[in-house]
Amino acid sequence: MRFWGILLLLVFSILSCREPEEENPIIPITPVDSFKVTPYNLVYPKWNSVIWLRLKIPADNPLTVEGIALGKKLFYDKRLSGNNSISCASCHAPEHAFADNKAFSSGINGALGDRNSMPLFNIAWADVLLPGNHKFFWDGRKASIEDQVLGPLGDPKEMDQNLAELVLKLNAIPEYPPLFKKAFGSDSITMRLVMFAIAQFERTLISSNSKFDKFKRGEVELNASELNGLELFSTEKADCFHCHGNEFNPLFTDFKYKNNGLDSIPIDKGLGNFTGKPEDFGLFKTPSLRNLSFTAPYMHDGRFSTLEEVIEFYNSQTKDGATTDEVIRKHFPHGGLNLTATEKQDLINFLRTLDDYEFVSNPNFRP
Ligand code: HEC
Ligand code: HEC
């Protein structure tokens, strides 16, 4: 017995000393999780013949049909919140261009946040316009779409969901592991994969079929009032283009953080809250001006209920604060833009051409 035991040990030790290259008795590792995904064909919008700039899709999270479908399911699933009552869509509803129609959305147990929900469309272009330097949220505290998902999940006033528990919860819901397996090749659900799937869905939320887009493609005409509004928007007269993009920027924002003169002393420090720098106090993310008819109320605190109020603010109510932008400041001597009633209406009529009814009713974006 003892002899055989020693012999066995010897054989084992000889085997284990062997260089695998010498002779290869080891069965090549076949990926147990070999899986096939369907690449998603992202159709880029056009203005005339000019194709919108290509998105930068992270190499480790390519868009796939399976990943996007899973992301959509998670986006609408209330089980992603601590007491299974709130989903992302509770505050980002498709009919409101993925924003909310209240100044402050109610999170878990009716808790109210202190900022207005932001619409979700074309958000992935931030990384194209500001490569490596783009941010998310009104105050810029997140730097990637993937990473951003953690914000609302863990926020006690939003979804108040312990992340470790969420992973356990999702793994225990029978329908989920097979869907993760199809999308990512692993049925062991992790937080990283939850973030990846939701981010994929968010990247597909593209708004590009407003009346203005169709005008840019030569499909429809704008009327005289809308054209005059465009002219005001794009020139020093109303000066919107400095921040909200010009008529050659289909996104209608530059994605930068600015102080548009809402308060002389900002109550919410915005970007300054996050960076701690005095020069950032009162700076907020410049929102896109697409889909405004669906996203009221306006501004980071939802203080304006109508576009008329917003235009009157730029026209006569902008405030001088320590960080108020130069573009706003330059109109102070006139008390603001000082537009006529007709010009104000023209500007609003132009802004309404940026409403994308096809986007807000697109069945692909709904559960
Ligand atoms: C209770 C309401 C609520 C819920 C639930 C919620 N959000 Fe939000 N979302 C907001 C608010 C409010 C903001 C702006 C917050 C801020 O700037 O501090 C925001 C901002 C965002 C932004 C930033 C957009 C930009 O342009 O910078 C993204 C992306 C986003 N939410 C995605 C999600 C996803 C994904 C979920 C689900 C995992 C989710 N939200 C759940 C209210 C909510
Ligand atoms: C100096 C940059 C700047 C200029 C110029 C500017 N804006 Fe803004 N705009 C912003 C910023 C920043 C915000 C967000 C402010 C906040 O919520 O604190 C904003 C918010 C808005 C909103 C609210 C959108 C929403 O989703 O809440 C509208 C509408 C708007 N601007 C329209 C205009 C129009 C029209 C003009 C021209 C008359 C204009 N802006 C000029 C920077 C600017």
Short mmCIF file of N, CA and C in Angstrom, two decimals, residues 1 3 5 32 54 59 72 81 89 94 105 107 110 145 182 186 212 293 300 314 321 343 345 350 364:
data_model
loop_
_atom_site.label_atom_id
_atom_site.label_comp_id
_atom_site.label_asym_id
_atom_site.label_seq_id
_atom_site.Cartn_x
_atom_site.Cartn_y
_atom_site.Cartn_z
N MET A 1 0.83 -1.22 0.00
CA MET A 1 0.00 0.00 0.00
C MET A 1 0.86 1.27 0.00
N PHE A 3 3.98 1.54 -0.72
CA PHE A 3 4.78 1.63 -1.94
C PHE A 3 3.98 2.29 -3.07
N GLY A 5 1.44 4.12 -2.78
CA GLY A 5 1.17 5.53 -2.42
C GLY A 5 2.34 6.41 -2.84
N VAL A 32 -16.97 27.84 -21.62
CA VAL A 32 -18.24 27.26 -21.20
C VAL A 32 -19.36 28.24 -21.54
N ARG A 54 -20.29 60.39 -35.15
CA ARG A 54 -20.34 59.02 -34.61
C ARG A 54 -20.21 59.02 -33.10
N ALA A 59 -15.53 50.09 -25.71
CA ALA A 59 -15.16 48.80 -26.30
C ALA A 59 -15.66 47.63 -25.46
N LYS A 72 -33.67 47.92 -21.36
CA LYS A 72 -35.02 48.51 -21.36
C LYS A 72 -35.87 47.87 -20.27
N SER A 81 -35.95 49.14 -7.14
CA SER A 81 -35.91 50.05 -5.99
C SER A 81 -36.09 49.25 -4.70
N ALA A 89 -38.13 54.75 -15.03
CA ALA A 89 -39.17 55.41 -15.82
C ALA A 89 -40.16 56.20 -14.96
N PRO A 94 -41.34 58.13 -20.96
CA PRO A 94 -41.18 58.35 -22.41
C PRO A 94 -42.03 59.50 -22.94
N SER A 105 -39.43 65.16 -8.63
CA SER A 105 -40.09 63.85 -8.75
C SER A 105 -40.17 63.19 -7.39
N GLY A 107 -39.63 60.08 -5.20
CA GLY A 107 -38.89 58.83 -5.17
C GLY A 107 -39.60 57.87 -4.24
N GLY A 110 -42.60 58.44 -1.57
CA GLY A 110 -42.99 59.83 -1.80
C GLY A 110 -41.92 60.85 -1.47
N ILE A 145 -22.02 57.15 -18.63
CA ILE A 145 -23.41 56.71 -18.61
C ILE A 145 -23.52 55.44 -17.76
N LYS A 182 -28.02 35.71 -22.17
CA LYS A 182 -28.14 36.02 -23.60
C LYS A 182 -27.38 37.30 -23.97
N SER A 186 -23.18 35.44 -19.29
CA SER A 186 -23.06 34.92 -17.93
C SER A 186 -24.41 35.08 -17.24
N PHE A 212 -37.81 70.61 -37.08
CA PHE A 212 -36.57 71.25 -37.48
C PHE A 212 -35.63 70.26 -38.18
N SER A 293 -41.63 70.97 -25.27
CA SER A 293 -43.08 70.89 -25.03
C SER A 293 -43.44 69.72 -24.12
N HIS A 300 -33.01 73.64 -13.36
CA HIS A 300 -32.60 72.56 -12.45
C HIS A 300 -33.57 72.38 -11.28
N TYR A 314 -35.02 85.36 -19.68
CA TYR A 314 -33.85 85.81 -20.47
C TYR A 314 -34.05 87.24 -20.97
N GLY A 321 -24.57 87.53 -10.84
CA GLY A 321 -23.94 86.81 -9.73
C GLY A 321 -22.46 86.69 -10.01
N GLU A 343 -41.08 89.20 -31.33
CA GLU A 343 -39.81 88.46 -31.34
C GLU A 343 -39.83 87.33 -30.31
N GLN A 345 -42.43 85.75 -29.27
CA GLN A 345 -43.29 84.69 -29.80
C GLN A 345 -42.59 83.91 -30.91
N PHE A 350 -40.06 78.98 -32.85
CA PHE A 350 -38.89 78.23 -33.33
C PHE A 350 -38.58 77.07 -32.37
N ASN A 364 -40.48 51.46 -29.70
CA ASN A 364 -39.23 50.74 -29.36
C ASN A 364 -38.67 51.15 -28.00
#
